[in-house]
Amino acid sequence: MEKILVGLKRVVDYNVRVQVKSDGSGVDTDGVKMSINPFDEIALEEALRIRESGAASEVIVVSIGSSDAQQQLRTGLAMGADRAILVESGTSVDSLTVARIFKALVDRENAELVILGKQAIDDDNSQTGQMLAAIWGRPQATFASEVVLDGDTARVTREVDSGLETIDIDLPAVITVDLRLNEPRYVKLPDIMKAKKKPLEQIALSDLSVEAAPEIKTTAYEPPAGRQRGIMVEDVAGLIAALKDKGLV
Amino acid sequence: MTKILVIAEHNEEALNPSTAKCVACAASIDGAEIDIAVLAASAASVAAEAAQISSVGRVVTVERAENDAGLAAILAPQIAAMASDYSHLFGPSTAFGKDLMPRVAALLGVNQISDIMSIEGSHRFKRPIYAGNAIVTVEAPAESIVVATVRTASYQAAESGNAAPIESATVDVEVPTHTRFVELQTGKSDRPDLQAAAKVVSGGRALGSEENFELIFKLADKLGAAIGSSRAAVDAGYVPPETQVGQTGQIIAPDLYIAIGISGAIQHITGIKDAGTIVAINKDEEAPIFEVSDIGLVGDLFSIVPELTEALG
């Protein structure tokens, strides 16, 4: 195939413990470390391996958001993507609109495969890949832990609650990736230098003529109800006594 | 008028307990009328089970051979075609529901709400973001259909004892052939299902090897518990991925959760927050798991776990 599109979302880093602002207006992201959504790094790694195997010729990384997301796209280029597209939007964009943006880019680029993370670790929605597949009218292989391409089809193993499900899908298709698919490569310094010369195209969201979806409004933020720290026991006998006390054994 | 269609999760033989949890969530909307849709190759036994769930008004079956594997690409157009009779479509936030419901929502041209943990009104819901570090209230537009997944750990299964009528429906839509089921490999065991189990014994990286997980299995079997694990244990290859508990694994709410050799990263904690009682056994007294545990025991799991298993006789 010619082209693979990969989504890279800029999110608060995995290691940051996010706090709700005291006035309940949002979460505090001032000055916190931002990174590529970890699942999206796995998506990119998979696309790069497919290209390196000779089954694709170009990997294009896409991000949607403010110009700050250029940072994540440059990291994607340093990992080995061929070029990048930033769809600029001043406000946060909901899942269906993101799916419609990807559909517009799929059409523009004539991409045959879109690989996305199975969820973003900020909103934890897990929706975009499935929505893109729906409006594209193409297969979705979500939560992938193994992808084997075979000409115009792919055999994908998916992590489901009861174990591992294997499906065959015809290309073009959307794949969303789970943790165990691969281990993303580290970026080396010379690659960062090289990435600066790779093309990064900026498109205004308004230029893509994407229809806005009915909006789900977030009206309040609050911290989660905490669990109280309980008792400490000294030994197994104490543990069993405490469990018996609660009627659990 | 609130009319909710709950999409049944099943394996052609039995109904998944996630369905009765979705019904419980739906029933907490004032005046809701609730139907269950069973899309299957052969729906009879699953539909009979669904009809027993209280607050259900009607079970609608849609039988066609292509439905046998529950593939999202095949089910979604059928559900979208049934949607016009309803104000809400609910599915569970399990792998099945997370795969399916966004596809349905997109076909209907609406956004989807993931992981409803509480109902604040017919169009207002609470849901977790950032691995449960923040809870948001979201409001869906009143004029369009609500498509959502229900965070099953937030709800007790609705009781049974009902005898709702079962009606068979024909949905006249074409389904795609571009997605084909090959196989499902399950780590078949006699142990209870992780999602449904009242007790879960979970092991972490500190177990050190696949062989040492035998200690976890023995304790679990003594308690009649399901097996859970941390991401670190799965990444190390000690146990299969379907045992992983947490933000990117399964979110569970057993009566008893025993965390053994699990330090308690926030991503793990988010998967067990709704457990009844959390027991932590860890050699590091500073481990964050003790901040959320009801009963903590500091010590060497390799002596504590066999002693505990033995003492439970």
PDB file of N, CA and C in Angstrom, chain B residues 115-164:
ATOM      1  N   ASP B 115     -18.394   5.488  29.616  1.00  0.00           N
ATOM      2  CA  ASP B 115     -18.223   5.190  31.049  1.00  0.00           C
ATOM      3  C   ASP B 115     -19.116   5.996  31.990  1.00  0.00           C
ATOM      4  N   ILE B 116     -20.415   5.982  31.753  1.00  0.00           N
ATOM      5  CA  ILE B 116     -21.318   6.661  32.693  1.00  0.00           C
ATOM      6  C   ILE B 116     -21.176   6.017  34.074  1.00  0.00           C
ATOM      7  N   MET B 117     -20.866   6.830  35.084  1.00  0.00           N
ATOM      8  CA  MET B 117     -20.768   6.291  36.448  1.00  0.00           C
ATOM      9  C   MET B 117     -21.915   6.768  37.321  1.00  0.00           C
ATOM     10  N   SER B 118     -22.617   7.817  36.872  1.00  0.00           N
ATOM     11  CA  SER B 118     -23.815   8.202  37.596  1.00  0.00           C
ATOM     12  C   SER B 118     -24.732   9.030  36.708  1.00  0.00           C
ATOM     13  N   ILE B 119     -26.025   8.876  36.949  1.00  0.00           N
ATOM     14  CA  ILE B 119     -27.045   9.585  36.173  1.00  0.00           C
ATOM     15  C   ILE B 119     -27.446  10.823  36.966  1.00  0.00           C
ATOM     16  N   GLU B 120     -27.345  11.989  36.328  1.00  0.00           N
ATOM     17  CA  GLU B 120     -27.705  13.242  37.007  1.00  0.00           C
ATOM     18  C   GLU B 120     -28.972  13.840  36.407  1.00  0.00           C
ATOM     19  N   GLY B 121     -29.563  13.148  35.456  1.00  0.00           N
ATOM     20  CA  GLY B 121     -30.732  13.633  34.733  1.00  0.00           C
ATOM     21  C   GLY B 121     -30.775  12.854  33.433  1.00  0.00           C
ATOM     22  N   SER B 122     -31.830  13.026  32.639  1.00  0.00           N
ATOM     23  CA  SER B 122     -31.940  12.193  31.441  1.00  0.00           C
ATOM     24  C   SER B 122     -30.808  12.465  30.451  1.00  0.00           C
ATOM     25  N   HIS B 123     -30.244  13.678  30.502  1.00  0.00           N
ATOM     26  CA  HIS B 123     -29.162  14.017  29.574  1.00  0.00           C
ATOM     27  C   HIS B 123     -27.905  14.508  30.285  1.00  0.00           C
ATOM     28  N   ARG B 124     -27.852  14.296  31.603  1.00  0.00           N
ATOM     29  CA  ARG B 124     -26.667  14.712  32.383  1.00  0.00           C
ATOM     30  C   ARG B 124     -26.072  13.499  33.082  1.00  0.00           C
ATOM     31  N   PHE B 125     -24.757  13.352  32.919  1.00  0.00           N
ATOM     32  CA  PHE B 125     -24.100  12.160  33.437  1.00  0.00           C
ATOM     33  C   PHE B 125     -22.755  12.533  34.042  1.00  0.00           C
ATOM     34  N   LYS B 126     -22.298  11.683  34.958  1.00  0.00           N
ATOM     35  CA  LYS B 126     -20.929  11.828  35.437  1.00  0.00           C
ATOM     36  C   LYS B 126     -20.085  10.712  34.861  1.00  0.00           C
ATOM     37  N   ARG B 127     -18.833  11.058  34.528  1.00  0.00           N
ATOM     38  CA  ARG B 127     -17.897  10.058  34.013  1.00  0.00           C
ATOM     39  C   ARG B 127     -16.482  10.409  34.438  1.00  0.00           C
ATOM     40  N   PRO B 128     -15.609   9.389  34.539  1.00  0.00           N
ATOM     41  CA  PRO B 128     -14.223   9.655  34.940  1.00  0.00           C
ATOM     42  C   PRO B 128     -13.343  10.001  33.737  1.00  0.00           C
ATOM     43  N   ILE B 129     -12.366  10.874  33.947  1.00  0.00           N
ATOM     44  CA  ILE B 129     -11.316  11.112  32.954  1.00  0.00           C
ATOM     45  C   ILE B 129      -9.961  11.015  33.661  1.00  0.00           C
ATOM     46  N   TYR B 130      -8.872  11.086  32.894  1.00  0.00           N
ATOM     47  CA  TYR B 130      -7.518  11.018  33.472  1.00  0.00           C
ATOM     48  C   TYR B 130      -7.402   9.861  34.467  1.00  0.00           C
ATOM     49  N   ALA B 131      -7.715   8.666  34.025  1.00  0.00           N
ATOM     50  CA  ALA B 131      -7.590   7.471  34.861  1.00  0.00           C
ATOM     51  C   ALA B 131      -8.316   7.634  36.198  1.00  0.00           C
ATOM     52  N   GLY B 132      -9.435   8.364  36.171  1.00  0.00           N
ATOM     53  CA  GLY B 132     -10.227   8.508  37.390  1.00  0.00           C
ATOM     54  C   GLY B 132      -9.726   9.596  38.322  1.00  0.00           C
ATOM     55  N   ASN B 133      -8.717  10.367  37.900  1.00  0.00           N
ATOM     56  CA  ASN B 133      -8.215  11.465  38.730  1.00  0.00           C
ATOM     57  C   ASN B 133      -9.151  12.660  38.733  1.00  0.00           C
ATOM     58  N   ALA B 134     -10.085  12.685  37.805  1.00  0.00           N
ATOM     59  CA  ALA B 134     -11.089  13.747  37.791  1.00  0.00           C
ATOM     60  C   ALA B 134     -12.412  13.146  37.335  1.00  0.00           C
ATOM     61  N   ILE B 135     -13.489  13.682  37.880  1.00  0.00           N
ATOM     62  CA  ILE B 135     -14.833  13.253  37.486  1.00  0.00           C
ATOM     63  C   ILE B 135     -15.496  14.461  36.821  1.00  0.00           C
ATOM     64  N   VAL B 136     -16.045  14.263  35.627  1.00  0.00           N
ATOM     65  CA  VAL B 136     -16.709  15.378  34.964  1.00  0.00           C
ATOM     66  C   VAL B 136     -18.206  15.112  34.852  1.00  0.00           C
ATOM     67  N   THR B 137     -18.958  16.218  34.874  1.00  0.00           N
ATOM     68  CA  THR B 137     -20.384  16.141  34.558  1.00  0.00           C
ATOM     69  C   THR B 137     -20.526  16.569  33.111  1.00  0.00           C
ATOM     70  N   VAL B 138     -21.183  15.748  32.314  1.00  0.00           N
ATOM     71  CA  VAL B 138     -21.361  16.084  30.898  1.00  0.00           C
ATOM     72  C   VAL B 138     -22.843  16.167  30.569  1.00  0.00           C
ATOM     73  N   GLU B 139     -23.140  17.027  29.599  1.00  0.00           N
ATOM     74  CA  GLU B 139     -24.525  17.223  29.216  1.00  0.00           C
ATOM     75  C   GLU B 139     -24.670  16.981  27.718  1.00  0.00           C
ATOM     76  N   ALA B 140     -25.516  16.031  27.371  1.00  0.00           N
ATOM     77  CA  ALA B 140     -25.754  15.724  25.963  1.00  0.00           C
ATOM     78  C   ALA B 140     -26.891  16.596  25.455  1.00  0.00           C
ATOM     79  N   PRO B 141     -26.860  16.973  24.170  1.00  0.00           N
ATOM     80  CA  PRO B 141     -27.916  17.821  23.632  1.00  0.00           C
ATOM     81  C   PRO B 141     -29.277  17.103  23.694  1.00  0.00           C
ATOM     82  N   ALA B 142     -30.304  17.819  24.145  1.00  0.00           N
ATOM     83  CA  ALA B 142     -31.620  17.209  24.358  1.00  0.00           C
ATOM     84  C   ALA B 142     -32.264  16.767  23.051  1.00  0.00           C
ATOM     85  N   GLU B 143     -31.877  17.412  21.943  1.00  0.00           N
ATOM     86  CA  GLU B 143     -32.588  17.145  20.690  1.00  0.00           C
ATOM     87  C   GLU B 143     -32.048  15.921  19.948  1.00  0.00           C
ATOM     88  N   SER B 144     -30.887  15.377  20.372  1.00  0.00           N
ATOM     89  CA  SER B 144     -30.409  14.197  19.644  1.00  0.00           C
ATOM     90  C   SER B 144     -30.332  12.975  20.547  1.00  0.00           C
ATOM     91  N   ILE B 145     -30.234  11.825  19.926  1.00  0.00           N
ATOM     92  CA  ILE B 145     -30.213  10.570  20.675  1.00  0.00           C
ATOM     93  C   ILE B 145     -28.927  10.488  21.505  1.00  0.00           C
ATOM     94  N   VAL B 146     -29.040   9.909  22.696  1.00  0.00           N
ATOM     95  CA  VAL B 146     -27.873   9.706  23.561  1.00  0.00           C
ATOM     96  C   VAL B 146     -27.341   8.295  23.321  1.00  0.00           C
ATOM     97  N   VAL B 147     -26.076   8.189  22.927  1.00  0.00           N
ATOM     98  CA  VAL B 147     -25.433   6.882  22.798  1.00  0.00           C
ATOM     99  C   VAL B 147     -24.314   6.842  23.832  1.00  0.00           C
ATOM    100  N   ALA B 148     -24.328   5.820  24.668  1.00  0.00           N
ATOM    101  CA  ALA B 148     -23.389   5.823  25.795  1.00  0.00           C
ATOM    102  C   ALA B 148     -22.962   4.420  26.182  1.00  0.00           C
ATOM    103  N   THR B 149     -21.790   4.347  26.837  1.00  0.00           N
ATOM    104  CA  THR B 149     -21.430   3.109  27.526  1.00  0.00           C
ATOM    105  C   THR B 149     -21.544   3.353  29.028  1.00  0.00           C
ATOM    106  N   VAL B 150     -21.876   2.288  29.742  1.00  0.00           N
ATOM    107  CA  VAL B 150     -22.075   2.356  31.181  1.00  0.00           C
ATOM    108  C   VAL B 150     -20.860   1.732  31.863  1.00  0.00           C
ATOM    109  N   ARG B 151     -20.274   2.467  32.798  1.00  0.00           N
ATOM    110  CA  ARG B 151     -19.146   1.932  33.573  1.00  0.00           C
ATOM    111  C   ARG B 151     -19.697   0.852  34.499  1.00  0.00           C
ATOM    112  N   THR B 152     -19.516  -0.391  34.130  1.00  0.00           N
ATOM    113  CA  THR B 152     -20.207  -1.487  34.820  1.00  0.00           C
ATOM    114  C   THR B 152     -19.794  -1.591  36.290  1.00  0.00           C
ATOM    115  N   ALA B 153     -18.557  -1.167  36.621  1.00  0.00           N
ATOM    116  CA  ALA B 153     -18.105  -1.250  38.018  1.00  0.00           C
ATOM    117  C   ALA B 153     -18.886  -0.298  38.926  1.00  0.00           C
ATOM    118  N   SER B 154     -19.600   0.662  38.346  1.00  0.00           N
ATOM    119  CA  SER B 154     -20.356   1.621  39.157  1.00  0.00           C
ATOM    120  C   SER B 154     -21.759   1.134  39.504  1.00  0.00           C
ATOM    121  N   TYR B 155     -22.165  -0.002  38.955  1.00  0.00           N
ATOM    122  CA  TYR B 155     -23.548  -0.467  39.155  1.00  0.00           C
ATOM    123  C   TYR B 155     -23.597  -1.919  39.599  1.00  0.00           C
ATOM    124  N   GLN B 156     -24.530  -2.185  40.502  1.00  0.00           N
ATOM    125  CA  GLN B 156     -24.878  -3.563  40.852  1.00  0.00           C
ATOM    126  C   GLN B 156     -25.851  -4.056  39.800  1.00  0.00           C
ATOM    127  N   ALA B 157     -25.738  -5.312  39.416  1.00  0.00           N
ATOM    128  CA  ALA B 157     -26.666  -5.858  38.424  1.00  0.00           C
ATOM    129  C   ALA B 157     -28.109  -5.695  38.901  1.00  0.00           C
ATOM    130  N   ALA B 158     -28.999  -5.271  37.982  1.00  0.00           N
ATOM    131  CA  ALA B 158     -30.421  -5.209  38.320  1.00  0.00           C
ATOM    132  C   ALA B 158     -30.886  -6.606  38.700  1.00  0.00           C
ATOM    133  N   GLU B 159     -31.835  -6.682  39.605  1.00  0.00           N
ATOM    134  CA  GLU B 159     -32.279  -7.997  40.069  1.00  0.00           C
ATOM    135  C   GLU B 159     -33.053  -8.734  38.990  1.00  0.00           C
ATOM    136  N   SER B 160     -33.214 -10.046  39.196  1.00  0.00           N
ATOM    137  CA  SER B 160     -34.038 -10.786  38.239  1.00  0.00           C
ATOM    138  C   SER B 160     -35.371 -11.105  38.898  1.00  0.00           C
ATOM    139  N   GLY B 161     -36.273 -11.724  38.154  1.00  0.00           N
ATOM    140  CA  GLY B 161     -37.592 -12.005  38.698  1.00  0.00           C
ATOM    141  C   GLY B 161     -38.679 -11.439  37.804  1.00  0.00           C
ATOM    142  N   ASN B 162     -38.276 -10.861  36.704  1.00  0.00           N
ATOM    143  CA  ASN B 162     -39.212 -10.285  35.749  1.00  0.00           C
ATOM    144  C   ASN B 162     -39.599 -11.346  34.703  1.00  0.00           C
ATOM    145  N   ALA B 163     -40.607 -11.078  33.924  1.00  0.00           N
ATOM    146  CA  ALA B 163     -40.953 -11.948  32.798  1.00  0.00           C
ATOM    147  C   ALA B 163     -41.411 -11.048  31.651  1.00  0.00           C
ATOM    148  N   ALA B 164     -40.457 -10.291  31.142  1.00  0.00           N
ATOM    149  CA  ALA B 164     -40.778  -9.339  30.068  1.00  0.00           C
ATOM    150  C   ALA B 164     -41.084 -10.087  28.777  1.00  0.00           C
TER     151      ALA B 164
END
